[in-house]
CSV table of C-alpha atoms in Angstrom, one decimal:
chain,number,residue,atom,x,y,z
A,45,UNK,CA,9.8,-16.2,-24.6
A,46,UNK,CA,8.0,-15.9,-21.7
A,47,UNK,CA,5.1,-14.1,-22.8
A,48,UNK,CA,5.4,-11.6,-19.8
A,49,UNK,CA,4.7,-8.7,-21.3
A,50,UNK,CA,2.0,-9.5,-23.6
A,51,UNK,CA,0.2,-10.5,-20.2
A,52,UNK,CA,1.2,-6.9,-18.9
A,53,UNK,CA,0.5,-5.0,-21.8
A,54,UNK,CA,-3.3,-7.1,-21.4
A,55,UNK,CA,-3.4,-6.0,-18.0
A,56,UNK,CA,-2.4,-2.7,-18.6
A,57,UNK,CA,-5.2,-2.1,-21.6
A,58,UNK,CA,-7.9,-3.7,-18.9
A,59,UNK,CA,-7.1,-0.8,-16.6
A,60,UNK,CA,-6.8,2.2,-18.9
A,61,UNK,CA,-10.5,1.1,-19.9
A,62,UNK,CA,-11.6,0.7,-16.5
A,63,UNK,CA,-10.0,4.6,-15.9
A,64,UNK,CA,-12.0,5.9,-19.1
A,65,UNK,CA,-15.3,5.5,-16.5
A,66,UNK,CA,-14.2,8.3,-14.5
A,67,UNK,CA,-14.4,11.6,-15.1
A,68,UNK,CA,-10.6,13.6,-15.8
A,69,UNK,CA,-8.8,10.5,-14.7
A,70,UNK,CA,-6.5,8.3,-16.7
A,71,UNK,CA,-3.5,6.0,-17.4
A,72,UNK,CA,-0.8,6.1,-20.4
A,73,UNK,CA,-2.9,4.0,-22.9
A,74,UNK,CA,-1.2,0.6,-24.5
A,75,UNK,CA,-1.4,1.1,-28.4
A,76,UNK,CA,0.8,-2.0,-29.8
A,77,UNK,CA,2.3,-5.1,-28.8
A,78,UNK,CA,4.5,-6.4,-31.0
A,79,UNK,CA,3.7,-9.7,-33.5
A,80,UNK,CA,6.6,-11.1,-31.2
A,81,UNK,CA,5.6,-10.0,-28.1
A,82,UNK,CA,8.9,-8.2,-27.3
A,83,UNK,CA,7.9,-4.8,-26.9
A,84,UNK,CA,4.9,-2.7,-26.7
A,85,UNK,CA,3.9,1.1,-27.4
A,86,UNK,CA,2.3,3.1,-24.7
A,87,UNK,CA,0.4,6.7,-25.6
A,88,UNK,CA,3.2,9.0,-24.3
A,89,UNK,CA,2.2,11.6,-22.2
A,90,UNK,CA,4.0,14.9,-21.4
A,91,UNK,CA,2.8,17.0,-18.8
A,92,UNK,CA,4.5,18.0,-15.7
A,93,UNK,CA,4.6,15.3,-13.0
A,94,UNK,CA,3.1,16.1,-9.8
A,95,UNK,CA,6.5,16.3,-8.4
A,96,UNK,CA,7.7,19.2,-10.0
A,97,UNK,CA,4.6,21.1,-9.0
A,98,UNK,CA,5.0,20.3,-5.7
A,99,UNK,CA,9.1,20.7,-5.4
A,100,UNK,CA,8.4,24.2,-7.3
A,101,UNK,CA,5.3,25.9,-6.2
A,102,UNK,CA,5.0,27.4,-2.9
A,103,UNK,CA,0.9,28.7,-3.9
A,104,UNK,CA,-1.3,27.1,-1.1
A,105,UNK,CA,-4.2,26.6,-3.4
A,106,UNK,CA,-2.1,24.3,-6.0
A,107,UNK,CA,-0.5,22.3,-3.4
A,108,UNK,CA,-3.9,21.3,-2.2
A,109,UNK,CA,-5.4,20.2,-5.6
A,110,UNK,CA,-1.8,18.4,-6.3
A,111,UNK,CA,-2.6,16.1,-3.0
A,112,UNK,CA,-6.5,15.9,-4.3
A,113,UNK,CA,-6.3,15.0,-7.3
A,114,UNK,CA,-4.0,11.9,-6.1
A,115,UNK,CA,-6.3,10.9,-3.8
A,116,UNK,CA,-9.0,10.8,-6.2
A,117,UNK,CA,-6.9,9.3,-8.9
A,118,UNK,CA,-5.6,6.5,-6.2
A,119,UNK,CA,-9.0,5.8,-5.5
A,120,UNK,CA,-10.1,4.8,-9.0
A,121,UNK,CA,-7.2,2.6,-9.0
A,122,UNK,CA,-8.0,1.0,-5.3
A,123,UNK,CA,-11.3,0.1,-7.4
A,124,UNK,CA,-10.3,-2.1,-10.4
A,125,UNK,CA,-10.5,-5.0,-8.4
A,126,UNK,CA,-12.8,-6.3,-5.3
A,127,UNK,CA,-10.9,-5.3,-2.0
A,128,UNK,CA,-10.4,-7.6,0.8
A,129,UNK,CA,-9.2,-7.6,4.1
A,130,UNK,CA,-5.5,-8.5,5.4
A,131,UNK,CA,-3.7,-8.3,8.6
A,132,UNK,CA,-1.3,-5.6,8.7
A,133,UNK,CA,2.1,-7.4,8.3
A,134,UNK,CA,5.3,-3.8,10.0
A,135,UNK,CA,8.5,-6.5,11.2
A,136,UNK,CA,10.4,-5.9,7.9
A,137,UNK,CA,10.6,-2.1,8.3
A,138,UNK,CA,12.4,-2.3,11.5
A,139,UNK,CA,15.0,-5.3,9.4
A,140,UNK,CA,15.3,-2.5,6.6
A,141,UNK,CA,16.5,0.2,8.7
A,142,UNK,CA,19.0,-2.5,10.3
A,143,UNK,CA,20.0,-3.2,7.3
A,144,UNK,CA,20.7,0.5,6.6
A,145,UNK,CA,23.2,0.5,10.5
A,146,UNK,CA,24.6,-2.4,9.5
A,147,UNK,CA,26.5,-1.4,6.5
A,148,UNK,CA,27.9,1.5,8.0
A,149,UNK,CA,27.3,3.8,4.9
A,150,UNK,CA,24.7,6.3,6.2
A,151,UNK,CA,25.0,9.4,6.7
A,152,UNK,CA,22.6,9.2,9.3
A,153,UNK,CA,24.3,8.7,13.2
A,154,UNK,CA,24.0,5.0,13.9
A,155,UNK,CA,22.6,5.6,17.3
A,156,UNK,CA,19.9,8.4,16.0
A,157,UNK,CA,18.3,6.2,13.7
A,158,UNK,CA,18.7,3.0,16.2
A,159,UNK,CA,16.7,5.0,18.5
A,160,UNK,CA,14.2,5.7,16.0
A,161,UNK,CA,14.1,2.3,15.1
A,162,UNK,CA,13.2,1.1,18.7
A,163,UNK,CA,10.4,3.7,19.2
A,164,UNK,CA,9.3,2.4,15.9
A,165,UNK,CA,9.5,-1.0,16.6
A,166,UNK,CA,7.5,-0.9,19.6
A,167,UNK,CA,4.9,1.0,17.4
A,168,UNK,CA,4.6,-1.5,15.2
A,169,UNK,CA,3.6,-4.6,17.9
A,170,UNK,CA,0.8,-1.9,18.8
A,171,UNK,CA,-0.6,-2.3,15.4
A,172,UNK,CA,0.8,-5.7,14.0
A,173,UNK,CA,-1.6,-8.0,12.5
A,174,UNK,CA,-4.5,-5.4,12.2
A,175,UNK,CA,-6.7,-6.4,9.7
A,176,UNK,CA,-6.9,-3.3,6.3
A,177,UNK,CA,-7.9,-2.5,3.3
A,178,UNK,CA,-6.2,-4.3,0.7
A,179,UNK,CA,-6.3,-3.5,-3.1
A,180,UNK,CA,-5.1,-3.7,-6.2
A,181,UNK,CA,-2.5,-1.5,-5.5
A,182,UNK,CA,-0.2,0.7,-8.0
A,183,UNK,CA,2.8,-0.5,-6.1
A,184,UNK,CA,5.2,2.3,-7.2
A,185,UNK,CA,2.8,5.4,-6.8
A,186,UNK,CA,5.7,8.0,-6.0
A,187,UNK,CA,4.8,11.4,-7.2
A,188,UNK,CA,7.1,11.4,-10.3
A,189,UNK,CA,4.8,8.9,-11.7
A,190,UNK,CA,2.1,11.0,-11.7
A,191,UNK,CA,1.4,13.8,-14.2
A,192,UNK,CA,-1.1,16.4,-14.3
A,193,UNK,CA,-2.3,17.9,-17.4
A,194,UNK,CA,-5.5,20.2,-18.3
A,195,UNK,CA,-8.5,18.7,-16.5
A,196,UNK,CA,-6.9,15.5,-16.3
A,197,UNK,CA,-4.9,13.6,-13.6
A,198,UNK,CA,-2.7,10.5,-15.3
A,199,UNK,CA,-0.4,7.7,-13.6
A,200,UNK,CA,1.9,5.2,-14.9
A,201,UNK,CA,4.5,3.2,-15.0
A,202,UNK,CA,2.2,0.2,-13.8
A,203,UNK,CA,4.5,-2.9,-14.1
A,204,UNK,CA,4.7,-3.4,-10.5
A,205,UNK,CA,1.0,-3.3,-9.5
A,206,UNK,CA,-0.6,-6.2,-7.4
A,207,UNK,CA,-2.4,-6.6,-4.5
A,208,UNK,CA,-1.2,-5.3,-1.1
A,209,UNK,CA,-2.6,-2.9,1.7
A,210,UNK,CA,-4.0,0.2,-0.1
A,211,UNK,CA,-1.2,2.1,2.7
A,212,UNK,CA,1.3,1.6,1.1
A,213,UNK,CA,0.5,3.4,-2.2
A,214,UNK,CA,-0.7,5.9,-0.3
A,215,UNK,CA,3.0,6.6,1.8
A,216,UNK,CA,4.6,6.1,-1.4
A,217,UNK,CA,3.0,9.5,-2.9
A,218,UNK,CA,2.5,11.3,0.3
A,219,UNK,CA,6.4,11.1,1.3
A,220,UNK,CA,7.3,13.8,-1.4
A,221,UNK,CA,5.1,15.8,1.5
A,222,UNK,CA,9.3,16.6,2.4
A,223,UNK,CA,10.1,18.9,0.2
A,224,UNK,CA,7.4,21.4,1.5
A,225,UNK,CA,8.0,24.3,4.0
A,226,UNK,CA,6.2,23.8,6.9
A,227,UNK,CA,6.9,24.7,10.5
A,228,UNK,CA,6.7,22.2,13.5
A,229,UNK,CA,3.0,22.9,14.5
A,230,UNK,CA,2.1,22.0,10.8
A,231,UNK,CA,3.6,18.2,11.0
A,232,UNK,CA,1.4,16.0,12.1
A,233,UNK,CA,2.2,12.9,13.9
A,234,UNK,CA,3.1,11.1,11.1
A,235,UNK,CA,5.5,13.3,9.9
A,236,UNK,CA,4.0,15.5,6.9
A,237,UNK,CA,1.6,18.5,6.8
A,238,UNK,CA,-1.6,17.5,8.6
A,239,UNK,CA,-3.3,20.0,6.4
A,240,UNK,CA,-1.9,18.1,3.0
A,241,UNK,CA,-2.6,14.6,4.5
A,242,UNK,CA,-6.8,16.4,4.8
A,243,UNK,CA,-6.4,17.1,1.4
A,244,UNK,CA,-5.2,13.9,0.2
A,245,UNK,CA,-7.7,12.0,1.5
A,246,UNK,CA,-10.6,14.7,0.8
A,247,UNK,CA,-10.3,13.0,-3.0
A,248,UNK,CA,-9.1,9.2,-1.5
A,249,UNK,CA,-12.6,7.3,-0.5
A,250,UNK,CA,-11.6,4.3,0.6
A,251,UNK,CA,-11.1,3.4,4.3
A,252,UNK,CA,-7.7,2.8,5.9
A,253,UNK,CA,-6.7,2.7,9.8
A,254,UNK,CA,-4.9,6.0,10.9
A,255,UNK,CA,-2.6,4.4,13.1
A,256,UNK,CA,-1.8,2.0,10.8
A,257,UNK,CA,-1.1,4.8,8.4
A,258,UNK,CA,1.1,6.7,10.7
A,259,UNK,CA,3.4,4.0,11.6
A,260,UNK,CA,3.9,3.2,8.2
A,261,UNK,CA,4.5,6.9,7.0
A,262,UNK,CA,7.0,7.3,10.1
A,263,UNK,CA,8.6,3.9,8.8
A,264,UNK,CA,8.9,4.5,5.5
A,265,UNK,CA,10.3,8.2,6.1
A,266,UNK,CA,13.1,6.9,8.6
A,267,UNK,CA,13.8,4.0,5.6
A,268,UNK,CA,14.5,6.6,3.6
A,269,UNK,CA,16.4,9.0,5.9
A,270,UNK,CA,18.4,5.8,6.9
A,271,UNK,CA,19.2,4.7,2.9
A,272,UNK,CA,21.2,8.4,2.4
A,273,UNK,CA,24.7,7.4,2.2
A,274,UNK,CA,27.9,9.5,3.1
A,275,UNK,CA,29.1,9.6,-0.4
A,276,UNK,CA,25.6,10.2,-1.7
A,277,UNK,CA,25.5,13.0,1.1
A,278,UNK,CA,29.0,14.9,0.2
A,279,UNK,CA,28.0,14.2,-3.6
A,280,UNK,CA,24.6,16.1,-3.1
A,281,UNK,CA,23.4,13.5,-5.5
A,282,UNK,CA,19.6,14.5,-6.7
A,283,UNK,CA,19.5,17.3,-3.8
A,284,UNK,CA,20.5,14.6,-0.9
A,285,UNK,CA,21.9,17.0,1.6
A,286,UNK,CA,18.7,19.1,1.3
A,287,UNK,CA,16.6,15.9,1.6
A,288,UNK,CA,18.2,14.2,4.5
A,289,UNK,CA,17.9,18.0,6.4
A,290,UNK,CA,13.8,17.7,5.6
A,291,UNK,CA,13.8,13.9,6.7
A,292,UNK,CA,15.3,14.8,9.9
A,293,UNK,CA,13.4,17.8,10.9
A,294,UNK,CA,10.1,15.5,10.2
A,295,UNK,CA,11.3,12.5,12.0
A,296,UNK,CA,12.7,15.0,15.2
A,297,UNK,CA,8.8,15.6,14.7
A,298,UNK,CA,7.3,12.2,14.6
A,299,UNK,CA,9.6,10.4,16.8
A,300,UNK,CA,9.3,13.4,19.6
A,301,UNK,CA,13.0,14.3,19.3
């Protein structure tokens, strides 16, 4: 009724042709839309994501390529459309984690993440309103939505892309960084692997502020340290226990705990 997806399913067969003018990159390819314009057909791809190859492999040298091969893929992405500049906008990360006190369901101690919050906060008025790059952005580049086959490097699940700071595609990948071993020397100020973070942007081109980048990567790891519940905790939903141990050992890190 709306003719929502019709638009998508244009938009989405725009950018799997802009992808076929790069070399081993791509997108799941839109094949039909419907006469009635209530459903459409994407190629379907199965490969494993670069998730599992990071949760499962300990091998240095596949790690690295795993973190390459999104940079370079993000950055054909970042390119579909002209970039501008925009001011770096941080207040609602510090309302999110309030949020996350507020309801009194995280596992987290109230008065741990508070204190992260306020070191955070103050972070954030260093670097609020610095201008960045600002793209045409995936908007939910995680690293289950990526998938790595035989000389080719694929994303989907595009139905949230728009313009925004090219950062936050970038955290949204790089937080899977978690689930790696990696001792306190290794974490960076940020919070992940400094030597995966080199990698990652050995294949992404485009420019973005560091210290913009690290308060949104320490942000968006305490959102997410915050958001494990007590139920979710003792449940061990999707590995939570062993996830909220990694986010707190990073954060311990980042926010010089």
């Amino acid at each position: 009724v709306t003719e929502r997806l019709a638009k998508e399913f244009e938009g989405l067969a725009k950018l799997s042709a802009h992808f076929q003018t790069y070399d081993k990159l791509g997108t799941a390819t839109p094949i039909y839309l419907s006469k009635s314009g209530t459903f459409f057909a994407m190629n379907f791809l199965d490969f494993r994501t670069a998730g599992e190859r990071l949760k499962e492999s300990q091998q240095v040298q596949t790690t690295r390529q795993v973190y390459r091969r999104a940079g370079l893929w993000l950055t054909a992405m970042h390119e579909f459309k002209p970039q501008k500049r925009s001011q770096f906008y941080g207040k609602w990360m510090p309302i999110e984690i309030d949020a996350r006190i507020e309801d009194g369901e995280t596992r987290a101690r109230a008065q741990d993440v508070a204190r992260m919050r306020d070191i955070l906060a103050d972070q954030i008025d260093a670097v609020q309103m610095m201008k960045d790059t600002r793209v045409w952005s995936h908007g939910d580049f995680h690293s289950e939505n990526m998938m790595l086959g035989p000389g080719m490097t694929y994303a989907f699940d595009l139905t949230e892309a728009h313009m925004k700071l090219a950062i936050y595609d970038i955290v949204d990948f790089l937080k899977v960084d978690i689930y790696r071993d990696g001792t306190g020397e290794m974490i960076d100020r940020s919070g992940i692997i400094a030597s995966h973070r080199e990698m990652f942007f050995r294949g992404y081109k485009h420019g973005v502020q560091p210290e913009l980048f690290d308060v949104a990567m320490r942000g968006r790891l305490l959102i997410d340290w915050a958001s494990i519940t007590q139920q979710a905790y003792l449940e061990n939903r999707s590995g939570q226990r062993k996830q909220f141990a990694r986010l707190k050992e990073r954060l311990d890190i980042a926010f010089g705990s």
